[in-house]
PDB file of C-alpha atoms in Angstrom:
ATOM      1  CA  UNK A   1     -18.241  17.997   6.498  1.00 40.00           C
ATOM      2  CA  UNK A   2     -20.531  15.271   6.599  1.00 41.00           C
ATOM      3  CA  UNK A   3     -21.616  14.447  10.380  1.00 40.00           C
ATOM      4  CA  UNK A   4     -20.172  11.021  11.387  1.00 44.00           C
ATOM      5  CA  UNK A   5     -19.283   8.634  14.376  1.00 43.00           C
ATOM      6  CA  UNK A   6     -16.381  10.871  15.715  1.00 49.00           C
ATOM      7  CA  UNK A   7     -14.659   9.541  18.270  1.00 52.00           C
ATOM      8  CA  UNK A   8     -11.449  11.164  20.098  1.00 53.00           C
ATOM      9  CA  UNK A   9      -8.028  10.634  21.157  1.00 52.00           C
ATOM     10  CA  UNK A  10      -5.867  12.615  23.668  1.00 53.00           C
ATOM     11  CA  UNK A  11      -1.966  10.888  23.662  1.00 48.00           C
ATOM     12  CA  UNK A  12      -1.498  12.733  27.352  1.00 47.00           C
ATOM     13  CA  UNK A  13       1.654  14.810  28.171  1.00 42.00           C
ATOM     14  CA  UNK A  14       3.607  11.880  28.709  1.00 37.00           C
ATOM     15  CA  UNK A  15       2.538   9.568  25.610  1.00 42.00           C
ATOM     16  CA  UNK A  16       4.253  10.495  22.180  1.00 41.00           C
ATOM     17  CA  UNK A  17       1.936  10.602  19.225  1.00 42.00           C
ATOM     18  CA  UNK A  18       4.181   7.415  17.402  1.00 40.00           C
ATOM     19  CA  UNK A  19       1.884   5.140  19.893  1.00 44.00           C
ATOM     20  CA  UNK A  20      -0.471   5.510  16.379  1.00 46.00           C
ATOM     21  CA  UNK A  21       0.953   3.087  14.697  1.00 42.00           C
ATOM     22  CA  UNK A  22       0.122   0.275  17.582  1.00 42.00           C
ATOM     23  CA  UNK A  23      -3.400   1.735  17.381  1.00 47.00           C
ATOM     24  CA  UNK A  24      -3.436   0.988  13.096  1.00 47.00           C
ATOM     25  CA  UNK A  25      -2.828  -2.562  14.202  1.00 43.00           C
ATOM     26  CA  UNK A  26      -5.479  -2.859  17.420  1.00 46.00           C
ATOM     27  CA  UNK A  27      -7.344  -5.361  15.747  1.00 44.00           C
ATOM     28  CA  UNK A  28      -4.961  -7.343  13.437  1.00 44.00           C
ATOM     29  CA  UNK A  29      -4.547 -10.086  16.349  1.00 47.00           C
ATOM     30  CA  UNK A  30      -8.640 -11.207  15.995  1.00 53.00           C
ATOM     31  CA  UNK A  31      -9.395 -13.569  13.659  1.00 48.00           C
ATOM     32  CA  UNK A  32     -11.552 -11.610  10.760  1.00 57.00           C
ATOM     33  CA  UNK A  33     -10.783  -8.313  12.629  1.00 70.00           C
ATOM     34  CA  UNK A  34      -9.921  -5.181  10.648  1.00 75.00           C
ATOM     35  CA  UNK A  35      -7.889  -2.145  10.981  1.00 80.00           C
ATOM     36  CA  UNK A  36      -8.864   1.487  12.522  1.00 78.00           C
ATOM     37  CA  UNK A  37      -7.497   2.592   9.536  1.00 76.00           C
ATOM     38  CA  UNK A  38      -9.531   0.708   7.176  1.00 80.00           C
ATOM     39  CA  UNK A  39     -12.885   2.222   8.655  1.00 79.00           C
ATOM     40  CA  UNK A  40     -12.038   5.710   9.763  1.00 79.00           C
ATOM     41  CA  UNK A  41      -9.922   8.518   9.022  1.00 75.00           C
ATOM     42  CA  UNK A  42      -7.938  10.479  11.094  1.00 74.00           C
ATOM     43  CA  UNK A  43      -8.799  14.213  11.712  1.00 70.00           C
ATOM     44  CA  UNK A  44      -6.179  16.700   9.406  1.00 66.00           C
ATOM     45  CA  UNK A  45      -4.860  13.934   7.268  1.00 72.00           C
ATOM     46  CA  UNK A  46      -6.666  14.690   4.195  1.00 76.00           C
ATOM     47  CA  UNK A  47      -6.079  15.751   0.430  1.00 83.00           C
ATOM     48  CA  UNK A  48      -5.944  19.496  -0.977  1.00 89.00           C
ATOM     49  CA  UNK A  49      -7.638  19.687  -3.974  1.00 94.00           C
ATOM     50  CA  UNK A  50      -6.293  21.980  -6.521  1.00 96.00           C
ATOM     51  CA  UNK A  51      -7.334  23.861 -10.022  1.00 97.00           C
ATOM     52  CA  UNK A  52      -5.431  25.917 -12.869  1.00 97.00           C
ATOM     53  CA  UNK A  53      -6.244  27.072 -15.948  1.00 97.00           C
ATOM     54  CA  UNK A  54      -3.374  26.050 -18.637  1.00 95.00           C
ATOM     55  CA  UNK A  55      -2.799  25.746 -22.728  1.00 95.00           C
ATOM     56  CA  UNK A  56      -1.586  22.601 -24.163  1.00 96.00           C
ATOM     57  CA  UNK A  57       0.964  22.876 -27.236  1.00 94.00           C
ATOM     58  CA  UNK A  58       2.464  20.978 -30.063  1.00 93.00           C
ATOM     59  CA  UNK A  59      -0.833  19.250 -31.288  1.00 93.00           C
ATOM     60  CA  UNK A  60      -0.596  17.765 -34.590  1.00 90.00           C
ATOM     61  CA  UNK A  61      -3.675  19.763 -35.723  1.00 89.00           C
ATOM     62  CA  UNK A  62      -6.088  18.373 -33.108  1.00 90.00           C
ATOM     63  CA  UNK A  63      -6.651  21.553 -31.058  1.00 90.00           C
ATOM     64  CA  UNK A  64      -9.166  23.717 -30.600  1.00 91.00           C
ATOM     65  CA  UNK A  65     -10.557  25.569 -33.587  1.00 85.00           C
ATOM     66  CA  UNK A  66     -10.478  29.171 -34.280  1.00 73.00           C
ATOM     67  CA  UNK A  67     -13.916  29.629 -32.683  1.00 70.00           C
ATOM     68  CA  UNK A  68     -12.629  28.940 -28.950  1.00 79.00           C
ATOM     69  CA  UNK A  69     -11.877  33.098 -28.127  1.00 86.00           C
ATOM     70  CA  UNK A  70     -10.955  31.761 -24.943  1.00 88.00           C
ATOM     71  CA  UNK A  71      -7.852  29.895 -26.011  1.00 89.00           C
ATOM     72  CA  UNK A  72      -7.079  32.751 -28.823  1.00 87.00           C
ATOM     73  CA  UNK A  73      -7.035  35.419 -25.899  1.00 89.00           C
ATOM     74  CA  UNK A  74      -4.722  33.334 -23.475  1.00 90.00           C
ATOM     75  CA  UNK A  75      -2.115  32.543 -26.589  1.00 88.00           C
ATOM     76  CA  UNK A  76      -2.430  36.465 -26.777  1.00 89.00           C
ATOM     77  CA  UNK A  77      -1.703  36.948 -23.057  1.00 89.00           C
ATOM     78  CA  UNK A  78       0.737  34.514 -22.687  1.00 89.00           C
ATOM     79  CA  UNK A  79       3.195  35.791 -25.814  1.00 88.00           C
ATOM     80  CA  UNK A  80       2.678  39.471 -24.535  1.00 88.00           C
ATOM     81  CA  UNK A  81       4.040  38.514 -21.060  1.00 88.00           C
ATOM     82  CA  UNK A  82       7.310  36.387 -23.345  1.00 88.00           C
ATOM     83  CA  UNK A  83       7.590  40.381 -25.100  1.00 89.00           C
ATOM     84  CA  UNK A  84       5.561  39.402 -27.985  1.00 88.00           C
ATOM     85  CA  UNK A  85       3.090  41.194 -29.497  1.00 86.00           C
ATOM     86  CA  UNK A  86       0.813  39.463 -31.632  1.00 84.00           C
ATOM     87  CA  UNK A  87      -2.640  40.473 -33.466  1.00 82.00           C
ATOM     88  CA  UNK A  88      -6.058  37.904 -32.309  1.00 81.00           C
ATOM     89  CA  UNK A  89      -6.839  37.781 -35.989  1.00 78.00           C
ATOM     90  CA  UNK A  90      -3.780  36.519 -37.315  1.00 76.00           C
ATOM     91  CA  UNK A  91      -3.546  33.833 -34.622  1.00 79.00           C
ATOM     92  CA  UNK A  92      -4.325  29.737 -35.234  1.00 76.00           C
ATOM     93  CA  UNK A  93      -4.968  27.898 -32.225  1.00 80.00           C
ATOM     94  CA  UNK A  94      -5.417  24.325 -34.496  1.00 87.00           C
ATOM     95  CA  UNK A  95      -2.139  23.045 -32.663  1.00 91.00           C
ATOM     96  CA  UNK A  96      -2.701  24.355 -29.121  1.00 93.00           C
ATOM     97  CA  UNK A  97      -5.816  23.424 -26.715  1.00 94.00           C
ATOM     98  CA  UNK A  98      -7.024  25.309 -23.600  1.00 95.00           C
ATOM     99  CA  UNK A  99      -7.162  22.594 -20.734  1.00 96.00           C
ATOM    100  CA  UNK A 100      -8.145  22.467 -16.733  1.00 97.00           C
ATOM    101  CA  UNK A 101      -5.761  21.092 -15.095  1.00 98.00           C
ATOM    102  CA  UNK A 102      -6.056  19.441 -11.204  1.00 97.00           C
ATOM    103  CA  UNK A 103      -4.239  17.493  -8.458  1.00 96.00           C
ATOM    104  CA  UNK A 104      -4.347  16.219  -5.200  1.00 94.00           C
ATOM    105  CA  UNK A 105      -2.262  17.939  -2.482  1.00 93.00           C
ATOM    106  CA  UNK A 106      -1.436  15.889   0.364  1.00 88.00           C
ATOM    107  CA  UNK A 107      -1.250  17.208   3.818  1.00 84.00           C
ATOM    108  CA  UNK A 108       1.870  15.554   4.387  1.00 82.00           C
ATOM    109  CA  UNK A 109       3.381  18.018   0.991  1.00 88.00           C
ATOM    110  CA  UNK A 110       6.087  19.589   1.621  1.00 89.00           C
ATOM    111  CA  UNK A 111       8.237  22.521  -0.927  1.00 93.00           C
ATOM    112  CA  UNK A 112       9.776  20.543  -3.847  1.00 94.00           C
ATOM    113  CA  UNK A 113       7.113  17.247  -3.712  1.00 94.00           C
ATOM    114  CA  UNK A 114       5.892  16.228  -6.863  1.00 96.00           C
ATOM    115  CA  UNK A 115       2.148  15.515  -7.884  1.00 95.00           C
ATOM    116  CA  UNK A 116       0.083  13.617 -10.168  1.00 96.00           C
ATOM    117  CA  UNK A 117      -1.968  15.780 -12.774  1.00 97.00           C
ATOM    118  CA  UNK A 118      -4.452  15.735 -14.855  1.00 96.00           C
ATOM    119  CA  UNK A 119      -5.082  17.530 -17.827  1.00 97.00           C
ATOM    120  CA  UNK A 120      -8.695  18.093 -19.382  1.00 96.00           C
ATOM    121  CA  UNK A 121      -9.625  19.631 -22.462  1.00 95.00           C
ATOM    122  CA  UNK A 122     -11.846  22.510 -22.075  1.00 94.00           C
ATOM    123  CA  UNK A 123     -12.822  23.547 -25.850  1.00 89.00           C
ATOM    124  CA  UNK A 124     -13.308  21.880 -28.539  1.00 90.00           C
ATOM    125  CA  UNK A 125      -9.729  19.390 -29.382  1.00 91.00           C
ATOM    126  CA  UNK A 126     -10.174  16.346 -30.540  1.00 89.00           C
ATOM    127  CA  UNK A 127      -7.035  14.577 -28.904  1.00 91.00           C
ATOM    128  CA  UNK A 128      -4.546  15.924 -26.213  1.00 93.00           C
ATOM    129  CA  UNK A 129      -1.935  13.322 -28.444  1.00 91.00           C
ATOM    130  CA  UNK A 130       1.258  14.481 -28.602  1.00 91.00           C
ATOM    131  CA  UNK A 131       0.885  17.570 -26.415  1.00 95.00           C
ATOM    132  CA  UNK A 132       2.993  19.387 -24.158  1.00 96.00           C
ATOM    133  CA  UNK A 133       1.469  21.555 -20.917  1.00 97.00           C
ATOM    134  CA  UNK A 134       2.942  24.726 -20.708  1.00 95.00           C
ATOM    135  CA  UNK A 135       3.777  26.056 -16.848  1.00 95.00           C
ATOM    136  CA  UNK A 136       0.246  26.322 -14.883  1.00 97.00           C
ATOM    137  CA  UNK A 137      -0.093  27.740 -11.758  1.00 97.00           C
ATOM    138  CA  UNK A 138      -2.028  25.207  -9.351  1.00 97.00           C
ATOM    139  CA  UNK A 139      -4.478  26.898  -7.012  1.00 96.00           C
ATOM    140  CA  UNK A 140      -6.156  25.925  -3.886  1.00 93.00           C
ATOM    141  CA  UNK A 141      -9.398  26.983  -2.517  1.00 91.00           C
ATOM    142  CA  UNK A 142      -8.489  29.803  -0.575  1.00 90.00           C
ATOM    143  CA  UNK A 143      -6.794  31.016  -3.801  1.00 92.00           C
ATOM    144  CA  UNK A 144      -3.462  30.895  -3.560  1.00 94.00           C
ATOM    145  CA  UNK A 145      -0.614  29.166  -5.389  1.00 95.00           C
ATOM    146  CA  UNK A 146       0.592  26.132  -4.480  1.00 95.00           C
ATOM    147  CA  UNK A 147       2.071  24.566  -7.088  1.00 96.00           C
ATOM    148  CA  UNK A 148       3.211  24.809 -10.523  1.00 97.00           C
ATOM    149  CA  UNK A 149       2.040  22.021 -13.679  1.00 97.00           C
ATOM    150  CA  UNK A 150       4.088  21.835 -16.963  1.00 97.00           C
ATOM    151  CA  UNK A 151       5.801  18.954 -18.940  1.00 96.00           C
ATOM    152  CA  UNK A 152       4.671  16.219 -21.683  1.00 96.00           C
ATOM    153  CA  UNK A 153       1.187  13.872 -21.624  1.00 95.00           C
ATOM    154  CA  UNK A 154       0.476  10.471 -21.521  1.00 92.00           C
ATOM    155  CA  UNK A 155      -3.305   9.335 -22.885  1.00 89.00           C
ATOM    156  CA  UNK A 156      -5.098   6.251 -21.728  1.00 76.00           C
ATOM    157  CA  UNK A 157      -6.542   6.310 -25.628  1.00 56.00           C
ATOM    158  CA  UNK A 158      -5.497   7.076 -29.213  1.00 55.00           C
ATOM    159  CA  UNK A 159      -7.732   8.468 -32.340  1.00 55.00           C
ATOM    160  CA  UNK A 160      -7.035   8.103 -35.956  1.00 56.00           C
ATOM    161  CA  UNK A 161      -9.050   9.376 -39.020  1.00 51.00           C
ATOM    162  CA  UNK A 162      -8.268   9.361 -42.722  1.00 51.00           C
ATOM    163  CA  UNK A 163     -11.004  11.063 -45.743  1.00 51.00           C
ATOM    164  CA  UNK A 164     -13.105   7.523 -45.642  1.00 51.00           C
ATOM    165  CA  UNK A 165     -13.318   6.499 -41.678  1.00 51.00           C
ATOM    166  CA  UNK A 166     -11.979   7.199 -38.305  1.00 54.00           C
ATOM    167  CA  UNK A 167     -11.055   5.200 -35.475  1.00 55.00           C
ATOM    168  CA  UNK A 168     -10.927   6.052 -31.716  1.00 57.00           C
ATOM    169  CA  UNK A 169     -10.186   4.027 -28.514  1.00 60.00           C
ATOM    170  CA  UNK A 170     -11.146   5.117 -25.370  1.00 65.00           C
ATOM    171  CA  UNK A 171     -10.650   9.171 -24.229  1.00 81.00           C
ATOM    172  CA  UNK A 172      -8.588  11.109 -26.215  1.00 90.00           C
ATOM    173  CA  UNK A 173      -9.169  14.580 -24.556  1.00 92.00           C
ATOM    174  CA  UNK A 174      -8.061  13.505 -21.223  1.00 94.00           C
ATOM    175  CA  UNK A 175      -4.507  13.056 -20.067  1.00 94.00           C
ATOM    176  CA  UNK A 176      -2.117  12.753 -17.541  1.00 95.00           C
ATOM    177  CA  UNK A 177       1.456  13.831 -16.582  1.00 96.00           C
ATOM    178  CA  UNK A 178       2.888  11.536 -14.238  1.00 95.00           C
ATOM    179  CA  UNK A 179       5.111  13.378 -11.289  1.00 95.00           C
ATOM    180  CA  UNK A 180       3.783  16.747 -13.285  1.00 96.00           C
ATOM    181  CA  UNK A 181       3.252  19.544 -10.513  1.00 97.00           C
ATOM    182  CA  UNK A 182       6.164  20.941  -8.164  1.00 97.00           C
ATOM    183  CA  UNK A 183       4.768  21.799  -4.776  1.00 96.00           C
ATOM    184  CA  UNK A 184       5.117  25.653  -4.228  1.00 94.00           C
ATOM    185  CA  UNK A 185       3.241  25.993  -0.741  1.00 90.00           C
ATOM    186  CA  UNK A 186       2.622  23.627   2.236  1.00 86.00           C
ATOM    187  CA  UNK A 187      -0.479  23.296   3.678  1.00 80.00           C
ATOM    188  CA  UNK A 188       0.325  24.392   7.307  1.00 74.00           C
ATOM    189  CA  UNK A 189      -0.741  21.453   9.081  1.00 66.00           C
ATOM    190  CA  UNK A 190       1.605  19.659  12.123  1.00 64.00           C
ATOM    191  CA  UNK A 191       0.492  16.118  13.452  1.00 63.00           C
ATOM    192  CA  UNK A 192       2.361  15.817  16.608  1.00 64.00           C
ATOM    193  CA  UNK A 193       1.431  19.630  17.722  1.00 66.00           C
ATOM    194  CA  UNK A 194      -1.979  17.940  17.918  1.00 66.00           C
ATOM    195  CA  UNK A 195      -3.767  18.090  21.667  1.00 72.00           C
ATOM    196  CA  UNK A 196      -6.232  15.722  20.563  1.00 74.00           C
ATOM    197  CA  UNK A 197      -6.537  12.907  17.531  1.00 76.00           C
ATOM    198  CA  UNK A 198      -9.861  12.654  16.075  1.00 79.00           C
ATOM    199  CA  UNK A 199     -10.951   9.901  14.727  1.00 81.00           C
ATOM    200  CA  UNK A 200     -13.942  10.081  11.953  1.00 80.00           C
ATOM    201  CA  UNK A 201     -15.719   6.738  10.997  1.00 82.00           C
ATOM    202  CA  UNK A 202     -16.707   6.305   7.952  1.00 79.00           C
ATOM    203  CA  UNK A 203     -19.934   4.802   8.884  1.00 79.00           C
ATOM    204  CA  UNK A 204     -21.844   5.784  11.891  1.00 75.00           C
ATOM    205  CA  UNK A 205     -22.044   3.353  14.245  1.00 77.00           C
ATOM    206  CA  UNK A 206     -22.839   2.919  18.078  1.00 83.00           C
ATOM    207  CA  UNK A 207     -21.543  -0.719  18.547  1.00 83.00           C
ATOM    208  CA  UNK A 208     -18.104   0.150  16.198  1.00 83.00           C
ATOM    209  CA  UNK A 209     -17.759   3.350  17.736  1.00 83.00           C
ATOM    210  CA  UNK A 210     -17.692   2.245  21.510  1.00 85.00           C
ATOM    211  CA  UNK A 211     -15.652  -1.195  20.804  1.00 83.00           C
ATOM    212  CA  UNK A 212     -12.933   1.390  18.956  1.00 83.00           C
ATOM    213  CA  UNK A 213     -12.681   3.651  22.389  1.00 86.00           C
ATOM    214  CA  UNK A 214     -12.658   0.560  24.634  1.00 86.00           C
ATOM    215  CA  UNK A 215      -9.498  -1.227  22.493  1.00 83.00           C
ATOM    216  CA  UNK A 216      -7.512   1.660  22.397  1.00 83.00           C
ATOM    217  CA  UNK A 217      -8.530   2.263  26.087  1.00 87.00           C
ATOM    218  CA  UNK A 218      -7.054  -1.080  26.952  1.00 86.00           C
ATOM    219  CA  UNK A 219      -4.269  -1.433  24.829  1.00 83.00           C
ATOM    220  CA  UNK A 220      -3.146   2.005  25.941  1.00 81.00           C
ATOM    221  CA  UNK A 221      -3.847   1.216  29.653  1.00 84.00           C
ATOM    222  CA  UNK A 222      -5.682   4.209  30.677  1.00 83.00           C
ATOM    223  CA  UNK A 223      -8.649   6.682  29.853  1.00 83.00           C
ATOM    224  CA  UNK A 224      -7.525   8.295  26.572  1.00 78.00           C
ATOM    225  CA  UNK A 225     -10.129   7.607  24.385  1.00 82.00           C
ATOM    226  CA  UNK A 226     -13.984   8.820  24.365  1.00 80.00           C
ATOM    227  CA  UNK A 227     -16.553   8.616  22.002  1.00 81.00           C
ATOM    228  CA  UNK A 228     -16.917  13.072  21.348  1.00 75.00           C
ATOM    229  CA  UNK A 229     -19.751  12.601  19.086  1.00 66.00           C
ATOM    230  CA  UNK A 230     -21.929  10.086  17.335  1.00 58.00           C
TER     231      UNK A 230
END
């Protein structure tokens, strides 16, 4: 982590964490103030990235070409594990593409939330049109499963070609499935367990940094607030 203006917030035994809410708004009663939120983050709340490794089907002969062993080899994997046993050599990967496919995990996920993905093309495919994502385990840093990819994509782009010209607008390799990953695995994470609320600026800076602690200071009416580390 990047060092920045940290500063630090301790709700006390008898003040419930909900009092955030009247801090987001501290300075909305200034003219041409802004919001805490708008120029910090709060400590924990953050995104999850996460990775898998999938195969996009049902390509109208825009996948990758025989060449790719890579995508041959997880066809062959993929119909073993179905009970299907099936030679490399007489395999033709023209309608299926080998893709990387990530999202962005929420703290806040819980079992059963749905995610954005995005699915990129890996070999050689010319267009993602028309394809289908087959189930992709979604993996987190520490390596573990936390959620599972599959269903139909949508391109920002489209690509035509005919024996004289060809004709292409914007990416074709690139897609998205709207609402495409199931959330597996929660990140274990619990706001209002919290002892202390840290508050990370996005900027460092003295002047912001001690005029945040003093407003929340005074709108909380006590010592709660203290600048940990700038």
């Amino acid at each position: 982590m990047d060092r920045k203006t940290r500063g630090r917030f301790r709700p006390g035994p008898m003040l419930p964490v909900c009092c955030i809410a009247l801090v987001l708004a501290l300075w909305t009663t200034d003219a041409g103030a802004v919001r805490i939120k708008d120029i910090a983050t709060f400590g924990g709340v953050r995104n999850n990235e996460l990775v898998g490794y999938g195969l996009v089907v049902g390509l109208s002969g825009t996948g990758d070409k025989s060449g790719v062993e890579f995508t041959i080899q997880s066809m062959v994997n993929m119909l073993e594990q179905m009970g299907v046993r099936v030679s490399k050599d007489s395999l033709t990967v023209k309608n299926v593409a080998a893709v990387m496919v990530t999202a962005r995990m929420p703290v806040s996920a819980n079992p059963g939330s749905r995610l954005d993905v995005t699915v990129s093309s890996i070999g050689d495919a010319r267009s993602l049109e028309g394809g289908v994502l087959l189930i992709t385990p979604l993996k987190g840093v520490d390596g573990n499963i936390y959620g599972l990819a599959q269903g139909p994509l949508t391109l920002g782009g489209f690509s035509a070609g005919g024996a004289a010209a060809s004709v292409s607008k914007n990416i074709t390799t690139v897609g998205v499935i709207p609402n495409g990953a199931v959330v597996e695995r929660a990140v274990p994470f619990e706001f209002n367990a919290q002892q202390a609320l840290r508050i990370n600026l996005q900027t460092s800076d003295f002047s912001t940094t001690m005029q945040i602690v003093e407003r929340i200071n005074r709108s909380m009416g006590g010592e709660y607030a203290k600048a940990d580390d700038i």
